[in-house]
Short mmCIF file of C-alpha atoms and ligand atoms in Angstrom, two decimals:
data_model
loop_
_atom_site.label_atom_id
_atom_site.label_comp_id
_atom_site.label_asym_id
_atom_site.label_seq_id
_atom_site.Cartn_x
_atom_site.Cartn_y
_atom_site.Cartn_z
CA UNK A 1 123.64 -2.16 -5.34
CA UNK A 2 122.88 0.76 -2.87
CA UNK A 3 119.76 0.92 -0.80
CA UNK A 4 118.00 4.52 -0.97
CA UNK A 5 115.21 5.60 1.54
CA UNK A 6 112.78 7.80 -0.53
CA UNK A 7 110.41 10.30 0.28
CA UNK A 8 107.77 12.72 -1.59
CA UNK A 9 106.99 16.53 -1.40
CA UNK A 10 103.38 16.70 -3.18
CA UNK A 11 101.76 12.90 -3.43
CA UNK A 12 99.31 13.46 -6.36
CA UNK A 13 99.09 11.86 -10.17
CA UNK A 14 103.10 12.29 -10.55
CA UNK A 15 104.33 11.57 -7.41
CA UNK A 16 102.60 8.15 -8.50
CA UNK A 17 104.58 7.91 -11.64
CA UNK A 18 107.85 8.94 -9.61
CA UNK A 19 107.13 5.83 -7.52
CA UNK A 20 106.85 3.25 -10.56
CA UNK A 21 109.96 4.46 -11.96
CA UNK A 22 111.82 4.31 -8.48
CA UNK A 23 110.11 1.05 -8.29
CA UNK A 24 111.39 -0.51 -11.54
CA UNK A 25 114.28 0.95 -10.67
CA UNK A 26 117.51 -1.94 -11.65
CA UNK A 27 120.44 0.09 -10.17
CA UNK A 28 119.45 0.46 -6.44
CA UNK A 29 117.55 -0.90 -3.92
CA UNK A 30 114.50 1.58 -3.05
CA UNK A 31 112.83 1.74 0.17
CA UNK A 32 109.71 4.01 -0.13
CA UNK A 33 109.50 6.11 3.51
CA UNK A 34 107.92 9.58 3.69
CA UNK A 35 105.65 11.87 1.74
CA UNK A 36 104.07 15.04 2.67
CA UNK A 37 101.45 16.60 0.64
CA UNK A 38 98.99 20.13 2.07
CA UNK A 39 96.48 17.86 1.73
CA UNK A 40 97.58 14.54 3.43
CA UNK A 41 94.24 13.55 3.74
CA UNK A 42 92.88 13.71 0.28
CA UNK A 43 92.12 10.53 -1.78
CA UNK A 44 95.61 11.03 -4.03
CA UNK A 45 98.04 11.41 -1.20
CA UNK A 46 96.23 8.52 0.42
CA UNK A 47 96.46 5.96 -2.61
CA UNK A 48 99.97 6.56 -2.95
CA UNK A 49 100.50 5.93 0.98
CA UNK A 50 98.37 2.94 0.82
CA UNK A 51 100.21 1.71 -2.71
CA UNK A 52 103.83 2.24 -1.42
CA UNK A 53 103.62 2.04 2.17
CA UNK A 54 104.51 5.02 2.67
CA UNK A 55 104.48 7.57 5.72
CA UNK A 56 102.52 10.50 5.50
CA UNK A 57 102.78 14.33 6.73
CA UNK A 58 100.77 17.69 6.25
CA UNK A 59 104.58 20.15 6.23
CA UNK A 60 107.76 18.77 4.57
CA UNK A 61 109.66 19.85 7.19
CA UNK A 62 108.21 17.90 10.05
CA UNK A 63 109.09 14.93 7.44
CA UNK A 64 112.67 15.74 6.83
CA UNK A 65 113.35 16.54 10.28
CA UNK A 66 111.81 12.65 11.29
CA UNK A 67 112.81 10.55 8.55
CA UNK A 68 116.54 9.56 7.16
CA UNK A 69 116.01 10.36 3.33
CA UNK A 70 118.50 9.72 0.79
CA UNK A 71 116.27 10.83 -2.40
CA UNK A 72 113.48 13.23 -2.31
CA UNK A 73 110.99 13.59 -5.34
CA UNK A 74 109.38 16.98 -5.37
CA UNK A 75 105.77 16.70 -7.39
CA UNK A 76 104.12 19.84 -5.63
CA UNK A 77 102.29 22.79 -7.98
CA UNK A 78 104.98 25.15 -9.40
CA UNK A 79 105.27 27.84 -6.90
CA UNK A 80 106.43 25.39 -3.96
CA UNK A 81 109.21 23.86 -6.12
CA UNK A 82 111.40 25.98 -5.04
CA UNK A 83 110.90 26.26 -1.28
CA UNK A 84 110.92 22.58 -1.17
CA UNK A 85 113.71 22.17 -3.45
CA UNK A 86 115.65 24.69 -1.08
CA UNK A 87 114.47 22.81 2.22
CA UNK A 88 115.48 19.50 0.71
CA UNK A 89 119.34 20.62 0.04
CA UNK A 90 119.05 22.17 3.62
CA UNK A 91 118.42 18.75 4.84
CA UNK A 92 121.06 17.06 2.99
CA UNK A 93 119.11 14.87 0.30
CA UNK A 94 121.58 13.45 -1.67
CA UNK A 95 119.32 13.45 -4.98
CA UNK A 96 116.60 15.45 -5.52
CA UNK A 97 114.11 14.99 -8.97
CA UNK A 98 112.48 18.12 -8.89
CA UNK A 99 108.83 18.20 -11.05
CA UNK A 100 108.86 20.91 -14.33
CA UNK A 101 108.56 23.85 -14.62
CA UNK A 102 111.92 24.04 -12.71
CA UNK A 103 110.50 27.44 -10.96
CA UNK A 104 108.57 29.84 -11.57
CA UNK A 105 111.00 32.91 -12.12
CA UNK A 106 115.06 32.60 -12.87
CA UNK A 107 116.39 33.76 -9.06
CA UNK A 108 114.28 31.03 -7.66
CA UNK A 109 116.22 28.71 -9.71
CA UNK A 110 119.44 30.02 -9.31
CA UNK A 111 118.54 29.96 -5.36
CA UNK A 112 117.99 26.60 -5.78
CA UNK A 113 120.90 25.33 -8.23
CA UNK A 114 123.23 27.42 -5.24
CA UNK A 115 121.81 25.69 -2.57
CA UNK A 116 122.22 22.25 -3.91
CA UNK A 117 125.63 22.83 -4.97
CA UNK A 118 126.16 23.88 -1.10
CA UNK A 119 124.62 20.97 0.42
CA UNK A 120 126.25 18.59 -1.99
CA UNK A 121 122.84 17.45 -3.45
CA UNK A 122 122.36 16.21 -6.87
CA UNK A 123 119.42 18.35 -8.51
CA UNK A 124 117.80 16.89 -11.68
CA UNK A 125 114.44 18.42 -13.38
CA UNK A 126 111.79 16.32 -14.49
CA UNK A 127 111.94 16.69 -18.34
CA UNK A 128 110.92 12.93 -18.59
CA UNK A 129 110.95 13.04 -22.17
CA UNK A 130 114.75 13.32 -22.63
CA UNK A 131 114.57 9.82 -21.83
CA UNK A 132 112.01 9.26 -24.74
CA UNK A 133 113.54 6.45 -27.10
CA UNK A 134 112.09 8.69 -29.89
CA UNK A 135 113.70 11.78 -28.60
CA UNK A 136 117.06 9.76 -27.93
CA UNK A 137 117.47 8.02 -31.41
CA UNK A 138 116.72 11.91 -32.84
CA UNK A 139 119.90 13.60 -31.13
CA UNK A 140 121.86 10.78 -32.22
CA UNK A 141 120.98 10.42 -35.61
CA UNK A 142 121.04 14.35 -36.02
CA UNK A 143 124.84 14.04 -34.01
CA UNK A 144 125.64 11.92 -36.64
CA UNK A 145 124.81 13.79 -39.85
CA UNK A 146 121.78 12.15 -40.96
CA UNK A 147 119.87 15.02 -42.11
CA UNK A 148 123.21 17.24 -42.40
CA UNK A 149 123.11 20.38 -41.09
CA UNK A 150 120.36 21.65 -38.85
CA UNK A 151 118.83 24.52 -39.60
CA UNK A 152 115.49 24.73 -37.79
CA UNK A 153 113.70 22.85 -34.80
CA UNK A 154 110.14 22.92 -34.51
CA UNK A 155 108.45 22.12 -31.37
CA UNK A 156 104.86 22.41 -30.51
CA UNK A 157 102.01 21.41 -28.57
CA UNK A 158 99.13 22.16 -26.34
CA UNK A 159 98.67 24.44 -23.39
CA UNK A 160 100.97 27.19 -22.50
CA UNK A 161 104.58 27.99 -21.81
CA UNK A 162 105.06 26.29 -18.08
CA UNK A 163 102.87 23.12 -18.59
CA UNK A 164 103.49 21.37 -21.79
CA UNK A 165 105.74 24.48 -23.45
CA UNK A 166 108.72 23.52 -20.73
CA UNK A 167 109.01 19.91 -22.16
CA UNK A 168 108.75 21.59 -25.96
CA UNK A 169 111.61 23.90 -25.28
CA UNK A 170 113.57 21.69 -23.60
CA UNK A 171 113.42 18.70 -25.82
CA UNK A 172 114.20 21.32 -28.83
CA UNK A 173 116.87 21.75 -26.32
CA UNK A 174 117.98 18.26 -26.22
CA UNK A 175 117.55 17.85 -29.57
CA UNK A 176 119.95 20.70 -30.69
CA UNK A 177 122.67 19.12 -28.44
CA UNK A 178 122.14 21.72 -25.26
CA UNK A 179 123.86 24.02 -26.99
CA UNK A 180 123.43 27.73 -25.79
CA UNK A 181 120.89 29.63 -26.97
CA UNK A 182 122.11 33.28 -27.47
CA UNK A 183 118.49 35.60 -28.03
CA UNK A 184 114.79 35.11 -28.24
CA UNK A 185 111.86 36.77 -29.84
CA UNK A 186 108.48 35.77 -28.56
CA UNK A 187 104.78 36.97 -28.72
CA UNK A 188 102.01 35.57 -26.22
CA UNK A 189 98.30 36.27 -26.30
CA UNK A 190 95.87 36.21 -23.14
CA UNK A 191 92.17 36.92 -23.83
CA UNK A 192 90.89 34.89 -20.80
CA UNK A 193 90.47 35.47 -17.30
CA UNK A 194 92.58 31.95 -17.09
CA UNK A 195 94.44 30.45 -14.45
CA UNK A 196 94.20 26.87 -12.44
CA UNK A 197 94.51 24.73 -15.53
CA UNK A 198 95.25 21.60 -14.48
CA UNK A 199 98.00 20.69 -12.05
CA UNK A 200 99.00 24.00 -12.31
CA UNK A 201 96.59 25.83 -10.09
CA UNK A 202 98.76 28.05 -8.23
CA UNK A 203 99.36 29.59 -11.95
CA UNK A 204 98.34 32.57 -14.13
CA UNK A 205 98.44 31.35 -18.22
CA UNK A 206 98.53 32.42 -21.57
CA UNK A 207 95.94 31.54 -24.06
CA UNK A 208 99.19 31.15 -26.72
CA UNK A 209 102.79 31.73 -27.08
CA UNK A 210 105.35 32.12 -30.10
CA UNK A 211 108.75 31.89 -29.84
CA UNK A 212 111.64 31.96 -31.93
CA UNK A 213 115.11 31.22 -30.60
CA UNK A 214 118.81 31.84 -31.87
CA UNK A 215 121.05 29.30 -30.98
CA UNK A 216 124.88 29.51 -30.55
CA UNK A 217 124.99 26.82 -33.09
CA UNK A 218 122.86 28.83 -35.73
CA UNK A 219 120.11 26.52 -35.39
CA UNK A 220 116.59 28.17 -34.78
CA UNK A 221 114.08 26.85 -32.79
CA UNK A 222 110.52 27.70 -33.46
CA UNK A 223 108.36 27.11 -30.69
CA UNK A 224 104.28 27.44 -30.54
CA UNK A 225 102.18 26.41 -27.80
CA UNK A 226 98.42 27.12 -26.92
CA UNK A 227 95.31 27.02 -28.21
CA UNK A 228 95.87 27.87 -31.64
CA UNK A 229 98.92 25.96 -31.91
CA UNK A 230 99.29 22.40 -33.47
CA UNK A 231 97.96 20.68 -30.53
CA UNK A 232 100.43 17.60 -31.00
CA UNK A 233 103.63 17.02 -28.53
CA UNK A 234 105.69 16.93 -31.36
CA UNK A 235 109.09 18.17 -33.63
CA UNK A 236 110.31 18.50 -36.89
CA UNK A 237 113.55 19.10 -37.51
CA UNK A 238 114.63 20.12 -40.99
CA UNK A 239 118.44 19.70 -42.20
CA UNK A 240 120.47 20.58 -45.05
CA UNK A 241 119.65 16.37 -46.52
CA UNK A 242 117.00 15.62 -44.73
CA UNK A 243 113.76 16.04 -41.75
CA UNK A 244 113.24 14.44 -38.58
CA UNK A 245 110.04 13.62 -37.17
CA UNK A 246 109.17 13.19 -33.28
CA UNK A 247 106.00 12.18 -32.48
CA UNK A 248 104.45 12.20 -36.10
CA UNK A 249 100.74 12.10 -34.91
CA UNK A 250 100.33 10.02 -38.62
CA UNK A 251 102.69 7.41 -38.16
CA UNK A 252 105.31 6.04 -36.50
CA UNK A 253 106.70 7.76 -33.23
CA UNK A 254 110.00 8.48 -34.94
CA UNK A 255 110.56 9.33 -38.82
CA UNK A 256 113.48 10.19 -40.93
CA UNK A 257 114.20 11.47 -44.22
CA UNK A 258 117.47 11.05 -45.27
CA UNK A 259 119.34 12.29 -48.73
CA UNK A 260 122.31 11.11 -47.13
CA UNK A 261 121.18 7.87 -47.19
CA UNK A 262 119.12 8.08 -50.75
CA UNK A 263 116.58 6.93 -49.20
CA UNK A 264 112.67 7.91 -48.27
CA UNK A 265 111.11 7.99 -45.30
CA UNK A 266 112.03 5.33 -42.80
CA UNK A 267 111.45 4.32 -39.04
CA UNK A 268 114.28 3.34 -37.02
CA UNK A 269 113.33 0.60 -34.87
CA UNK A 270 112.79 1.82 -31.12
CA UNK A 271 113.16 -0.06 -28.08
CA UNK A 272 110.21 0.60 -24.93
CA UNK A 273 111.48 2.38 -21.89
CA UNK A 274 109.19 3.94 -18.95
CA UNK A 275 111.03 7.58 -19.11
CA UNK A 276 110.49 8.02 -15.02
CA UNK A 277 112.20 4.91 -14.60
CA UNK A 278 115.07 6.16 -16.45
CA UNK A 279 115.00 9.06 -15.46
CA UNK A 280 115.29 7.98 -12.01
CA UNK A 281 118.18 5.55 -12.48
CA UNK A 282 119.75 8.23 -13.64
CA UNK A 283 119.37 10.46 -10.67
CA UNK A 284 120.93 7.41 -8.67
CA UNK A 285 123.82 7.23 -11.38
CA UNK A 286 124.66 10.95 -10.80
CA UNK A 287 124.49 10.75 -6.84
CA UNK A 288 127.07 7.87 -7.35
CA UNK A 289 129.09 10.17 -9.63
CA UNK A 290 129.27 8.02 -12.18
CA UNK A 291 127.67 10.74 -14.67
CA UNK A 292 125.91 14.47 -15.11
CA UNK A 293 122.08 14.08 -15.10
CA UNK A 294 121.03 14.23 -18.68
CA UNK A 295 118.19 16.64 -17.28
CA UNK A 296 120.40 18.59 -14.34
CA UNK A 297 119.56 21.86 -12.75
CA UNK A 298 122.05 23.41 -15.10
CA UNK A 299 119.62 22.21 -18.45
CA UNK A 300 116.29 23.02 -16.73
CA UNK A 301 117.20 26.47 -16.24
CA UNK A 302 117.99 26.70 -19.74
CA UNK A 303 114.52 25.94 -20.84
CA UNK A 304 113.01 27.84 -17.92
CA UNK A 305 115.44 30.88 -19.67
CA UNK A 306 114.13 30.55 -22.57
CA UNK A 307 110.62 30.42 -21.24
CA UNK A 308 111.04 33.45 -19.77
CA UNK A 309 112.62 35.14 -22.10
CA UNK A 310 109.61 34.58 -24.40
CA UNK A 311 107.43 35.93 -22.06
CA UNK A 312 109.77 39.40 -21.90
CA UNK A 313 110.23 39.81 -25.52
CA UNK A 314 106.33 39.90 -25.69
CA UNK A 315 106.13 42.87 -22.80
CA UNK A 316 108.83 44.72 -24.56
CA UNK A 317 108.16 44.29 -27.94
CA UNK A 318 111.90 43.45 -28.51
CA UNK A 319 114.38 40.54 -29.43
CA UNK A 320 116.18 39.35 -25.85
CA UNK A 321 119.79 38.87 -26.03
CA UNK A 322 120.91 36.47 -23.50
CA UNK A 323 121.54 35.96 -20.86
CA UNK A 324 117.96 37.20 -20.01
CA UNK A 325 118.45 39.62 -16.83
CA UNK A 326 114.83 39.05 -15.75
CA UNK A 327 114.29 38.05 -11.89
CA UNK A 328 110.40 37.84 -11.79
CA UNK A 329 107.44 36.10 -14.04
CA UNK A 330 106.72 38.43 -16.40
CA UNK A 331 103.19 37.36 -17.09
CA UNK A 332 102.34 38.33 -14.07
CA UNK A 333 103.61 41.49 -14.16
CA UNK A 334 102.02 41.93 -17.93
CA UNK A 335 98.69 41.26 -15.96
CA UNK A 336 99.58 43.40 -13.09
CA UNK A 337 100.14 46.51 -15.07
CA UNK A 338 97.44 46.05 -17.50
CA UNK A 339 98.91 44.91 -20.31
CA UNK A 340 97.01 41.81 -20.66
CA UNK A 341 93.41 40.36 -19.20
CA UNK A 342 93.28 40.26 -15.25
N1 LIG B 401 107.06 15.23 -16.08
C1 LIG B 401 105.83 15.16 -16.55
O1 LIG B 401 105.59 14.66 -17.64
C2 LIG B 401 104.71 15.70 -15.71
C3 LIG B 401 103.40 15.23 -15.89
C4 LIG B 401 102.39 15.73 -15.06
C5 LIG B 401 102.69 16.70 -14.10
N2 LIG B 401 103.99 17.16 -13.98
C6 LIG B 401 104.32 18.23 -13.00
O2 LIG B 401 104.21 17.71 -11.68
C7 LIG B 401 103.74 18.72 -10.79
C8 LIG B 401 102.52 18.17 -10.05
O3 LIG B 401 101.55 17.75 -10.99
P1 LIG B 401 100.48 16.60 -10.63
O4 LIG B 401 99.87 16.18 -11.92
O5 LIG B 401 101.05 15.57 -9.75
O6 LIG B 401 99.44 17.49 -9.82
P2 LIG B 401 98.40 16.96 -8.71
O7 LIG B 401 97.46 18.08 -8.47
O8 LIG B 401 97.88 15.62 -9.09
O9 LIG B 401 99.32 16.72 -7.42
C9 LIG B 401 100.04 17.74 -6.78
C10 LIG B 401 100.04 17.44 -5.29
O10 LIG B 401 100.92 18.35 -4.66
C11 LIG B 401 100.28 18.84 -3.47
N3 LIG B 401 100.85 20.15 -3.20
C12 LIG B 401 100.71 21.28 -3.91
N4 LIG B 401 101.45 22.27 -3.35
C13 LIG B 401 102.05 21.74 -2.26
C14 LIG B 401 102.94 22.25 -1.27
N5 LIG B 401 103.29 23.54 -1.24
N6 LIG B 401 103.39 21.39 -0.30
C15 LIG B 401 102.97 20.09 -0.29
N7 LIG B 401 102.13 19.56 -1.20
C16 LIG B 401 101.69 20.37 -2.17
C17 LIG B 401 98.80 18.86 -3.80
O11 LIG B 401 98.01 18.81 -2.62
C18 LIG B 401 98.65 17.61 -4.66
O12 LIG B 401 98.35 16.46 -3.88
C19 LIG B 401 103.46 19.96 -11.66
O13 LIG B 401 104.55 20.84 -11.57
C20 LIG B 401 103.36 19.39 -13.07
O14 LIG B 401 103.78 20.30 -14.08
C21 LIG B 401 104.98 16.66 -14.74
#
C-alpha cells in the first residue's frame, strides 16, 4: 500500500467527513498534514486540526508552497472551488476531491478540468452519493433489464439547484448510465431576497427550480427542487415492466417493482458503506491508474451543465439544445437585469 500526505482547502463540517473517509481508508496509508481555511482560527478549522493533527494556515498557497501533498480535499464555499482547484493542479497534487457544486459557472470548470489534465492531477467531484449502495444496486438492476426500458427519472429534493439539486441531477445522471443529455427545459422561481443558505454563503438562490431533460438515450429526467418540491432526496424511476425506488421516505432505502420478475414490490438486500470513504478510495484507485473516478471532472460538469442549462432555459423562455454555450451563472445575471428579486 502507498502512503499519501493529505491536506485541506476549507476545514469546516465536510472537510471533517473527508477526513473519516481518508481515515477508513483500506487501500493506502494516509498521513493527515495541512489545511488552510480564511478562518484558521474559528472553532471548525480548529476541531479538525486538533482531531487529525493537522497543520493549519490562513492562504492555501502559503500551505502548498510548505508542505509535500500528495492529495488535496477542497471543502471551501462554491466560489473558491475553482481558484483552489486551479492552485492545487499548479502545485502538482496528484488527486484532488473537489466539494459540489463543481463551480459556479461552466468556464470555471473547464479552467479547471484543463488545468488538471496539464498538471497530471486526478480531479474527482464530490457527488458522494454515487457511492450510495442504494444508488449502486439501482444502475445495476436498471443495466440489467429489471424494469425494462427506462422511460423517465425522477429526482427531487430540498433546496435549490447548487446545494442539494447538484446531487439530484447527477445521481439521475448516474442512474441513466452517464449517458449524454442532449437539451433541457427548465423554469425557476425567486420571490425572496435569498442568499447565504447554509454552507453556501457566498451564493445567490432560487426559491424553486423545474427541469426537464432529454437524454441521448430517450430517457427523461424530471427534476424539482425547492420549496415547493417533494422535500425528500429521492428517485423514481419508471420502466417499460417495472419502477425503481431510491430513498422511498416510506420504506426501505431501495424498492423495486418488477413484471419481469412477476413479482411485487421487493427490497434487495443492501450492504453499509460510508460513501466518503469510498469515494476516497476511489480517488487513490484513479491516481494509481487502476480506474476512471466514478465521479471525475468529466461527470461533474455534466450535472453542473445541466444545472445551468436549467437556469438559461428559465431567462430565455426556451428549450436549450446542448451543449449549453453559457460562460456565466445565469441567476445572477436574471437578478442583475431585473428579471427576478434583488
Ligand atoms: N458531498 C456532500 O454531501 C456535501 C455535504 C455538505 C457540504 N458539501 C459541500 O462542501 C462545501 C463546504 O460545505 P461545509 O458544509 O463544509 O461548509 P462549512 O461552512 O462548514 O465549511 C466551509 C469552510 O470553508 C472555509 N472557506 C470558505 N471559503 C474559503 C476560501 N476561499 N479559502 C479557504 N477557506 C474557505 C470556511 O471558512 C469554512 O471553514 C460546499 O460546497 C458544500 O456544498 C457537500
Amino acid at each position: 500500500m502507498n502512503t499519501y500526505r493529505v491536506g485541506f482547502i476549507g476545514c469546516g463540517g465536510i472537510a471533517r467527513a473527508h477526513a473519516m473517509g481518508y481515515r477508513g481508508a483500506n487501500n493506502a496509508n494516509i498521513e493527515f498534514v495541512a489545511g488552510s481555511d480564511l478562518n484558521p482560527d474559528g472553532e471548525k478549522a480548529q476541531r479538525l486540526a486538533s482531531e487529525y493533527g493537522i497543520t493549519l494556515y490562513g492562504s492555501h498557497q502559503e500551505m502548498l508552497e510548505n508542505e509535500k501533498l500528495d492529495l488535496i480535499s477542497i471543502c471551501t464555499w462554491p466560489k473558491a472551488h475553482s481558484e483552489a482547484t486551479l492552485a492545487a493542479a499548479e502545485y502538482g497534487a496528484r488527486g484532488i476531491m473537489c466539494e459540489k457544486p463543481m463551480a459556479v459557472n461552466l468556464e470555471e470548470a473547464d479552467q479547471m478540468i484543463a488545468a488538471c489534465e496539464a498538471s497530471g492531477s486526478v480531479l474527482a467531484i464530490g457527488h458522494a452519493h454515487r457511492f450510495s449502495p442504494q444508488a449502486e444496486m439501482a444502475r445495476s438492476l436498471i443495466q440489467k433489464g429489471e424494469i425494462g426500458t427506462v422511460s423517465l427519472i425522477w429526482g427531487h429534493c430540498s433546496l435549490d439547484l447548487m446545494n442539494n439539486g447538484t446531487h439530484v441531477v447527477d445521481l439521475v445522471n448516474y442512474l441513466n448510465g452517464d449517458v449524454e443529455a442532449s437539451w433541457v427545459m427548465g423554469q425557476i422561481d425567486r420571490q425572496k431576497n435569498v442568499s447565504g443558505r447554509g454552507n453556501h454563503p457566498d451564493m445567490v438562490v432560487e426559491d424553486m427550480a423545474l427541469g426537464r431533460v432529454g437524454y441521448k438515450n430517450g430517457v427523461v429526467g424530471l427534476i424539482e427542487l425547492g420549496e415547493r418540491a417533494h422535500q425528500a432526496y429521492q428517485f423514481h424511476v419508471v420502466g417499460s415492466d417495472g419502477i425503481i425506488d431510491v430513498n422511498a421516505t416510506d420504506g426501505p432505502a431501495l424498492k423495486v417493482l418488477s413484471a419481469y420478475r412477476q413479482r411485487g414490490w421487493y427490497a434487495p438486500e443492501l450492504q453499509e458503506v460510508f460513501s466518503f470513504q469510498s469515494e476516497l478510495e476511489e480517488l487513490v484507485e484513479a491516481v494509481e491508474g487502476k480506474k476512471e473516478h466514478r465521479s471525475s471532472a468529466r461527470r461533474g460538469r455534466a450535472a453542473l451543465e445541466i444545472i445551468i442549462g436549467i437556469f438559461e432555459s428559465s431567462a430565455r423562455r426556451s428549450v436549450i439544445e446542448f451543449p449549453v454555450d453559457v460562460q456565466d451563472f445565469p441567476l445572477e445575471r436574471m437578478i442583475a437585469e431585473g428579471m427576478l428579486s434583488q
